[in-house]
Short mmCIF file of C-alpha atoms and ligand atoms in Angstrom, two decimals:
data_model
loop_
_atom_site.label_atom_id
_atom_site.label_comp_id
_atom_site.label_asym_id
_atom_site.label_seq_id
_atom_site.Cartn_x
_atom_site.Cartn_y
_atom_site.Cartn_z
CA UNK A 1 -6.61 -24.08 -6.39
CA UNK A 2 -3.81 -24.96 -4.03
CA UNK A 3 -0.63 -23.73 -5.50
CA UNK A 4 -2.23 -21.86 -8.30
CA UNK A 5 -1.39 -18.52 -9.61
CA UNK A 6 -4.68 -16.04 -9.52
CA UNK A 7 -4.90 -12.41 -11.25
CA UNK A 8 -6.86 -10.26 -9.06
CA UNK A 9 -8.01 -7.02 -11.02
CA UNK A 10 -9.53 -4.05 -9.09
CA UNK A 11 -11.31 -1.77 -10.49
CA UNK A 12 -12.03 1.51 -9.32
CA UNK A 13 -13.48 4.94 -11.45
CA UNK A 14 -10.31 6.45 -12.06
CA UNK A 15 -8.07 3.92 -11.82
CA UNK A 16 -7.71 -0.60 -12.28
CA UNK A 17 -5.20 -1.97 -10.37
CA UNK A 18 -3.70 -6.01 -10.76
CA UNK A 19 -2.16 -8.23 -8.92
CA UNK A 20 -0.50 -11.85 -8.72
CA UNK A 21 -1.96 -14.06 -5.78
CA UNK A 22 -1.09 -17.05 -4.70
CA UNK A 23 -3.46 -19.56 -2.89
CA UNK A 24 -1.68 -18.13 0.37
CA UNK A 25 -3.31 -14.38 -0.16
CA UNK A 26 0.03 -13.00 -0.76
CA UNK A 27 -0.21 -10.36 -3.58
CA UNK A 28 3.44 -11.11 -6.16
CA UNK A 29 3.28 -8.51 -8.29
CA UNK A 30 1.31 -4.79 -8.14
CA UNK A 31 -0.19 -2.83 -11.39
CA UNK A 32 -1.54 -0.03 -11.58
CA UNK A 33 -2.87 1.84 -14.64
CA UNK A 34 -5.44 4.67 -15.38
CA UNK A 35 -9.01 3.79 -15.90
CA UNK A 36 -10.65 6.13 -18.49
CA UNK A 37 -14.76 6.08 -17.25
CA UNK A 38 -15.47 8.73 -19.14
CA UNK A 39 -15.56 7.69 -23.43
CA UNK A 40 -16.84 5.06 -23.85
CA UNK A 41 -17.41 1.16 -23.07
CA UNK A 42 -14.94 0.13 -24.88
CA UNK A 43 -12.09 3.05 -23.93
CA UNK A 44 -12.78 1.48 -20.17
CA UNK A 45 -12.24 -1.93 -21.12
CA UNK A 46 -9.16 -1.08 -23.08
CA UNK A 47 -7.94 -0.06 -19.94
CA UNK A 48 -8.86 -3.15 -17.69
CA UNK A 49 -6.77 -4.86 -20.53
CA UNK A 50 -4.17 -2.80 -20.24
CA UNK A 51 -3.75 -4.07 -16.52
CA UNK A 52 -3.94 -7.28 -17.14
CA UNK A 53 -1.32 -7.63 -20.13
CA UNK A 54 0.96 -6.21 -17.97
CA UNK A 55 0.51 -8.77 -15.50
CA UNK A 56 0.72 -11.31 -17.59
CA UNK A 57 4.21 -10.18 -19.00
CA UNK A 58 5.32 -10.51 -15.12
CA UNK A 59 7.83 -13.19 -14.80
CA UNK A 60 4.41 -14.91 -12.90
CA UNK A 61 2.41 -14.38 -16.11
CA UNK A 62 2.59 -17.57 -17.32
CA UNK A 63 1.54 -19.51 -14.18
CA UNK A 64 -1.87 -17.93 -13.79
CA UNK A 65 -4.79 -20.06 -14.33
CA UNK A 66 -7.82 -18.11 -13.01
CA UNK A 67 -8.73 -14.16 -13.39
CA UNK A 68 -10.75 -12.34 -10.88
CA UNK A 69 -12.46 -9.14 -11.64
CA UNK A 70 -13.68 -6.41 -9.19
CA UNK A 71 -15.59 -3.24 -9.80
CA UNK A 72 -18.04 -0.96 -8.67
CA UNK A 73 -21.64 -2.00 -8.23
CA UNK A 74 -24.47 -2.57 -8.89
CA UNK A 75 -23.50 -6.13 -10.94
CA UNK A 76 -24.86 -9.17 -10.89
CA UNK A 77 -22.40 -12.12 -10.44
CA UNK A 78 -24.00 -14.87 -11.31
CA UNK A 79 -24.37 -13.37 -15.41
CA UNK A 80 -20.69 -11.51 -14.91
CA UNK A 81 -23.23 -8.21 -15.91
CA UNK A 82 -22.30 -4.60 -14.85
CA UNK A 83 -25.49 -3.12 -14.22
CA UNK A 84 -24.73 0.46 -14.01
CA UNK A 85 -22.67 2.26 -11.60
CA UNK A 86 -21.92 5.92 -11.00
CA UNK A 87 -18.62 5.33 -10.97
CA UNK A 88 -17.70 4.20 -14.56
CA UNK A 89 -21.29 5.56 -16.40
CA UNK A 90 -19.98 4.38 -19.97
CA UNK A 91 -21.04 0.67 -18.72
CA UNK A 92 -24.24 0.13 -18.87
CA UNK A 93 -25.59 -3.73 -18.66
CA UNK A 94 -22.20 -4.34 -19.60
CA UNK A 95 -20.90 -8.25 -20.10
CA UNK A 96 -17.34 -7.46 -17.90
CA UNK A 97 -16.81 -10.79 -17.14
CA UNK A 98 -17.47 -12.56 -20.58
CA UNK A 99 -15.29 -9.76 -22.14
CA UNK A 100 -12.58 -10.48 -19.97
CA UNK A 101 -12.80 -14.40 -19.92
CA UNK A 102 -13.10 -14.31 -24.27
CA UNK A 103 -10.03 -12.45 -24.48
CA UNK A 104 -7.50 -13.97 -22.51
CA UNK A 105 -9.22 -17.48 -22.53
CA UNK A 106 -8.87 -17.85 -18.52
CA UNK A 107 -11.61 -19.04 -16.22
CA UNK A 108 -13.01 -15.58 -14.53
CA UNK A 109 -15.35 -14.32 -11.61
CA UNK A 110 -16.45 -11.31 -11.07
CA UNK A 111 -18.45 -9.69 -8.25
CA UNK A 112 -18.28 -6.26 -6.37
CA UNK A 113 -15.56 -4.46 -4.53
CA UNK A 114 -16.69 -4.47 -1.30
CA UNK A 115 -17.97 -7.99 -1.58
CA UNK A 116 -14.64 -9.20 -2.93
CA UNK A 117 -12.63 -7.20 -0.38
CA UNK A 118 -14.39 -8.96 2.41
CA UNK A 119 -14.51 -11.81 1.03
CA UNK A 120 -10.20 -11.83 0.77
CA UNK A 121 -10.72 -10.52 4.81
CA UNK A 122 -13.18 -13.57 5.71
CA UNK A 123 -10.55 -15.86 4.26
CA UNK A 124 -6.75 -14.47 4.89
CA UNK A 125 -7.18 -11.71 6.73
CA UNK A 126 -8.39 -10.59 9.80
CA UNK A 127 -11.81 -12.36 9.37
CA UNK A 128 -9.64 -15.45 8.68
CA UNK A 129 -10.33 -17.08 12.36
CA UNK A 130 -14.49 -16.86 12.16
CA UNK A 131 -16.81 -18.86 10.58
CA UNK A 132 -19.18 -15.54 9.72
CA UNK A 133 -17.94 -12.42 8.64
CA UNK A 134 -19.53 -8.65 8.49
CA UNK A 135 -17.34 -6.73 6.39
CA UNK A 136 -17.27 -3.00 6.39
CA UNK A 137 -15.14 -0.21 4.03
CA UNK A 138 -15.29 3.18 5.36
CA UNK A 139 -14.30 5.51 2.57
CA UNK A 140 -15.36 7.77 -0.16
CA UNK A 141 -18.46 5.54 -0.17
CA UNK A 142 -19.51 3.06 2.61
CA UNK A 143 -19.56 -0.64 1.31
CA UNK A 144 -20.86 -3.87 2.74
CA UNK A 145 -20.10 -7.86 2.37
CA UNK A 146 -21.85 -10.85 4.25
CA UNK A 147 -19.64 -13.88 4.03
CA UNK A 148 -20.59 -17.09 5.68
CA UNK A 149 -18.02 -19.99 5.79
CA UNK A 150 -16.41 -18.47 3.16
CA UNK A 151 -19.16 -17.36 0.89
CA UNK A 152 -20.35 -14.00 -0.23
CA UNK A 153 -24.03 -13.76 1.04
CA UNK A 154 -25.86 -12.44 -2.84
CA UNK A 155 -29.02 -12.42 -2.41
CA UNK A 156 -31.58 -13.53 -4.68
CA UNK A 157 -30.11 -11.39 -7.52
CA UNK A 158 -26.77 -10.87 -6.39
CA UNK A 159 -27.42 -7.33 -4.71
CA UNK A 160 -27.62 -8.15 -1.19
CA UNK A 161 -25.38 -6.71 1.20
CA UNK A 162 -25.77 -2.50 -0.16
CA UNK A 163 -25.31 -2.04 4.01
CA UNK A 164 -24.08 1.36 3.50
CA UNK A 165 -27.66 2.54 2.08
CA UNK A 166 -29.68 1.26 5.16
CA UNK A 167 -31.58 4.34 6.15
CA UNK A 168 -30.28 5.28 9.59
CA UNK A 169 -32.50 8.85 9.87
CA UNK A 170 -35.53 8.86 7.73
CA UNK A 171 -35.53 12.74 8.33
CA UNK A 172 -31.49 12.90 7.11
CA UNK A 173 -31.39 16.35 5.71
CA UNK A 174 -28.64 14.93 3.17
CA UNK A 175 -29.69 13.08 -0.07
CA UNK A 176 -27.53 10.02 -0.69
CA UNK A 177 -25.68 9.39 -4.00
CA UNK A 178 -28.13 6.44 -4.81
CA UNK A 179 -30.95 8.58 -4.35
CA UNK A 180 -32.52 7.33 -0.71
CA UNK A 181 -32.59 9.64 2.39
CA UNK A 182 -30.76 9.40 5.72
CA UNK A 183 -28.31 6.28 4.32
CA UNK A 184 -25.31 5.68 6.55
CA UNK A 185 -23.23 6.49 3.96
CA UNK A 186 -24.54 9.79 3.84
CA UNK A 187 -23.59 10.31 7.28
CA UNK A 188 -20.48 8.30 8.03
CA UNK A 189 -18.51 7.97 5.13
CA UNK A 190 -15.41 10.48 4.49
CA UNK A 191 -17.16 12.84 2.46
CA UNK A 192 -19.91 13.31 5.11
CA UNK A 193 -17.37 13.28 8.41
CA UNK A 194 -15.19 16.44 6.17
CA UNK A 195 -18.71 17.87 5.71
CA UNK A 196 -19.54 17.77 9.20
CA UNK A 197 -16.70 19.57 10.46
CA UNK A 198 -16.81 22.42 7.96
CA UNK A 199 -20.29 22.84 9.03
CA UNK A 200 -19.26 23.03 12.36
CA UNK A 201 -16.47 25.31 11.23
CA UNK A 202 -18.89 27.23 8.74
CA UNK A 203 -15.81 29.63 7.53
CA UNK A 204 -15.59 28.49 4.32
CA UNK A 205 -12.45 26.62 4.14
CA UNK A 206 -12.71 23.15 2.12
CA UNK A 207 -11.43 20.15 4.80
CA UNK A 208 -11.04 16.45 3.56
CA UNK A 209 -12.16 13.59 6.23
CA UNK A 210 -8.06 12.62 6.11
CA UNK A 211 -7.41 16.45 7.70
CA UNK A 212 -10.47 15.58 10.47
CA UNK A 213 -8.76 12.46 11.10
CA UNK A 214 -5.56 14.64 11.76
CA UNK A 215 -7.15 17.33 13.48
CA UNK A 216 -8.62 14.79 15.88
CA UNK A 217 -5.69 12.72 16.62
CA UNK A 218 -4.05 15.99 18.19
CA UNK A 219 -6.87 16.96 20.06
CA UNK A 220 -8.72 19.23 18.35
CA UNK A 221 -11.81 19.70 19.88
CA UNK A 222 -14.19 20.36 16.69
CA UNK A 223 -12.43 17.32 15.21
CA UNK A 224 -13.38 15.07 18.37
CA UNK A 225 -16.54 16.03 18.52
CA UNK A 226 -16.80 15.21 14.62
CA UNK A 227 -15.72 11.95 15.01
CA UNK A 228 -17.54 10.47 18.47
CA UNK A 229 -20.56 11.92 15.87
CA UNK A 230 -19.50 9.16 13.50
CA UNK A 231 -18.61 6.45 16.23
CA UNK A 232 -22.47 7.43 17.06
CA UNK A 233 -23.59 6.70 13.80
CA UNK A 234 -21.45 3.40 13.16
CA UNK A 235 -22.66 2.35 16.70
CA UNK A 236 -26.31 2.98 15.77
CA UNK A 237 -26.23 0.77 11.96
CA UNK A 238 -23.65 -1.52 13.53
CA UNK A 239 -26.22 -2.57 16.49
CA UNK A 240 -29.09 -3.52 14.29
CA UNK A 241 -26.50 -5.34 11.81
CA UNK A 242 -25.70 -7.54 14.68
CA UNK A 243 -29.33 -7.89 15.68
CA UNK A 244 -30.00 -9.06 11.89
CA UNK A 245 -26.71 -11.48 11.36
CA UNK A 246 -24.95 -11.95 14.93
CA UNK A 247 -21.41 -12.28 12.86
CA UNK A 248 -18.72 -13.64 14.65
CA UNK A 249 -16.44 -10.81 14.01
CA UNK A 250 -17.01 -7.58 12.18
CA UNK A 251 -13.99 -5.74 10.12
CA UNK A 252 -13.58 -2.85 9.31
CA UNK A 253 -11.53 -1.73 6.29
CA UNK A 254 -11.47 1.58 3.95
CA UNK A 255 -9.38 4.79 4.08
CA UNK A 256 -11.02 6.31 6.71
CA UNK A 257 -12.34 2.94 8.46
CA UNK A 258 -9.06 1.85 9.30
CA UNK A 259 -7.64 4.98 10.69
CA UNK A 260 -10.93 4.69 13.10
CA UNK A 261 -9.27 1.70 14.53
CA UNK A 262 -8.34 3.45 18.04
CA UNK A 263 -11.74 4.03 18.25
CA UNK A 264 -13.00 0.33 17.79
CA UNK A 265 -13.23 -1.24 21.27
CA UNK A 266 -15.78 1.86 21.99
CA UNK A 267 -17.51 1.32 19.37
CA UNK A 268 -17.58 -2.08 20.46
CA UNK A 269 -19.35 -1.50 23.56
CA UNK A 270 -21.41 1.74 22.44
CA UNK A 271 -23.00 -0.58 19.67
CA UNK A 272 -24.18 -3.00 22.46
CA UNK A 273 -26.36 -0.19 23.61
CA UNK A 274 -28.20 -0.06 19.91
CA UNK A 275 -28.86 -3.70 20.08
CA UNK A 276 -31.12 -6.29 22.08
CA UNK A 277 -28.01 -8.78 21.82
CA UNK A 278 -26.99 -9.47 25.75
CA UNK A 279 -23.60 -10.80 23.87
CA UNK A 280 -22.99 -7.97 21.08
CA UNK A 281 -20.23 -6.36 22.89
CA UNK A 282 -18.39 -9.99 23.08
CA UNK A 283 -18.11 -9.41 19.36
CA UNK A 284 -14.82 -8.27 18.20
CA UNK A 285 -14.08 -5.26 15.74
CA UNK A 286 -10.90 -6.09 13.85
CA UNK A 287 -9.55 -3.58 11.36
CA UNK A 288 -8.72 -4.91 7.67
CA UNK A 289 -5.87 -6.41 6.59
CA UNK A 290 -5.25 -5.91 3.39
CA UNK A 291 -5.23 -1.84 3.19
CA UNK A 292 -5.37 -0.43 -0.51
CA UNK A 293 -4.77 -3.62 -1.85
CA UNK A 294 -7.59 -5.66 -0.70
CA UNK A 295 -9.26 -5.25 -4.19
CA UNK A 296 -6.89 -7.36 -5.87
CA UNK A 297 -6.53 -10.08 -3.04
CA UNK A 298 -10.60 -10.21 -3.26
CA UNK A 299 -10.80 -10.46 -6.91
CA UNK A 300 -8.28 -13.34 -6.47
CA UNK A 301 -10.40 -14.57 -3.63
CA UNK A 302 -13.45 -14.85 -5.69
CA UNK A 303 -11.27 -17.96 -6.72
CA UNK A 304 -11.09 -19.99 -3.66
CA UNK A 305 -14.62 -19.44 -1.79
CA UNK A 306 -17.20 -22.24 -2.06
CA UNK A 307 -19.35 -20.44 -4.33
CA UNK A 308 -18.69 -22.05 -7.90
CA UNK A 309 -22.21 -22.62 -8.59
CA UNK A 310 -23.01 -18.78 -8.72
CA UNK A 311 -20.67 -18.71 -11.71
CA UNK A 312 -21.46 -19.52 -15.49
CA UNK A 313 -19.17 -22.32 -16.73
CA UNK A 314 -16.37 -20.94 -18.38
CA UNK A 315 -15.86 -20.60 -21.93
CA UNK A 316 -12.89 -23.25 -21.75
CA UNK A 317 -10.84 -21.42 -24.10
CA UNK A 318 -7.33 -22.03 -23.05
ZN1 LIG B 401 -27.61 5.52 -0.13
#
């Protein structure tokens, strides 16, 4: 791969975003173009084409060799399948990946956001150092990745790694989005931090976790209080992850995960008191470095981990 050009295409429910990435993890050029979820199979992958044509006509078009794809879960990487995922309902056991490698006659991977995002972390960003990897995006949703010397942990069907739905309280008065009880995502992702503060607030007024955030980096007490809640909660999944894996660092990545960062070295030592590890707090927490765009470096990344034999051979048309 050294020296190769890579198309990394994210895609998200409302929108797919593309990039150009060289071996190095640098991202050339950015895309970014609506994603229509809502018609049909076919109206979404219109869209994911859309993307990449216009990376293609970049004046780095011509030097990519590889495509890496991106997109919500539950998918299985090893058949390029989308399973189905709440986030773009119109695909449904859908073949992404051999849609995507027929059509422009490239070589192409595909796995899951979060599982791509780490993966670009565990090898140029800040998980570039360790030999293991936890990976953690802190957002609308909460996402997971397990990446060994440079591999995305799967799992026997490539679903391994759905951290973010490990029940944390099996008497969680909030159902989670995939159906469970008590998930961490339910309690710690942006959604559930905003909801926890207008509870507290209880006048009505709608609050996004970005205003909490705000409200807490100026002191407000509410806000504080809202937050230590979700250090709590981190501390709590994050001590039994490192009593299951023992990573070598963890990172921690996402809209709302990064902007936690002041707030890592406590968690650090608060999650030491959730696990029988003697060494947990020796692990460090290291926010992400690749912000919104670590979608595209990770589809790119799909491209230089060790995990070619998870992938179908590729069509060869050139
Ligand atoms: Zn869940």
């Amino acid at each position: 791969m050294a020296g190769e050009l890579v198309l990394g295409v994210d895609i998200g429910g409302t929108k797919v975003a593309a990039g150009i990435v060289t071996s190095a993890g640098e991202i050339l050029h950015k895309i970014r173009v609506p994603m229509d979820s809502k018609h049909g199979s076919a109206e979404a992958l219109g869209c994911v084409y859309q993307a990449i044509d216009l990376a293609l006509e970049s004046e780095d078009g011509p030097f990519i060799s590889h495509i890496g794809v991106s997109s919500p879960g539950p998918l299985d990487p090893r058949t390029g399948m989308v399973l189905a995922t709440p986030n773009i309902p119109c695909w449904v056991d859908f073949p992404l990946r051999e849609s995507v490698e027929r059509k422009y006659g490239l070589p192409t991977r595909l796995d899951n956001d979060a599982n791509a995002a780490g993966l670009a972390e565990a090898i140029w960003g800040a998980g570039a150092p360790f030999g293991s990897v936890f990976y953690v995006t802190i957002g609308t949703g909460v996402g997971t990745a397990i990446i060994f010397d440079r591999q995305v942990y799967h799992g026997r069907s490539g679903l391994a790694a759905e951290g973010g739905h490990m029940t944390v309280d099996m008497h969680g008065k909030v159902d989670c989005a995939c159906g469970k009880r008590g998930c961490l995502e339910s309690l710690a992702s942006g959604p559930a931090l905003a909801r926890r503060m207008m509870e507290r607030l209880s006048d009505g007024t709608t609050i996004y976790a970005e205003e909490v955030v705000n409200k807490w980096k100026q002191g407000d007490p509410v806000a504080s209080r809202c937050v230590a809640e979700e250090i709590d909660f981190l501390a709590v999944w994050l001590g039994n992850i490192v009593d299951l894996l023992e990573p070598e660092v963890i990172v921690i990545g996402g809209g709302l995960g990064t902007r936690l960062s002041d707030e890592f070295d406590a968690l650090r030592v608060r999650l030491a008191r959730w696990s029988i590890n003697g060494r947990a707090a020796d692990i460090p927490i290291k926010p992400a470095s690749y912000g919104e765009f670590a979608g595209i470096a990770g589809s790119a990344a799909l491209w230089c981990s060790h995990s070619a034999q998870l992938v179908q051979p590729s069509l060869g048309k050139r």
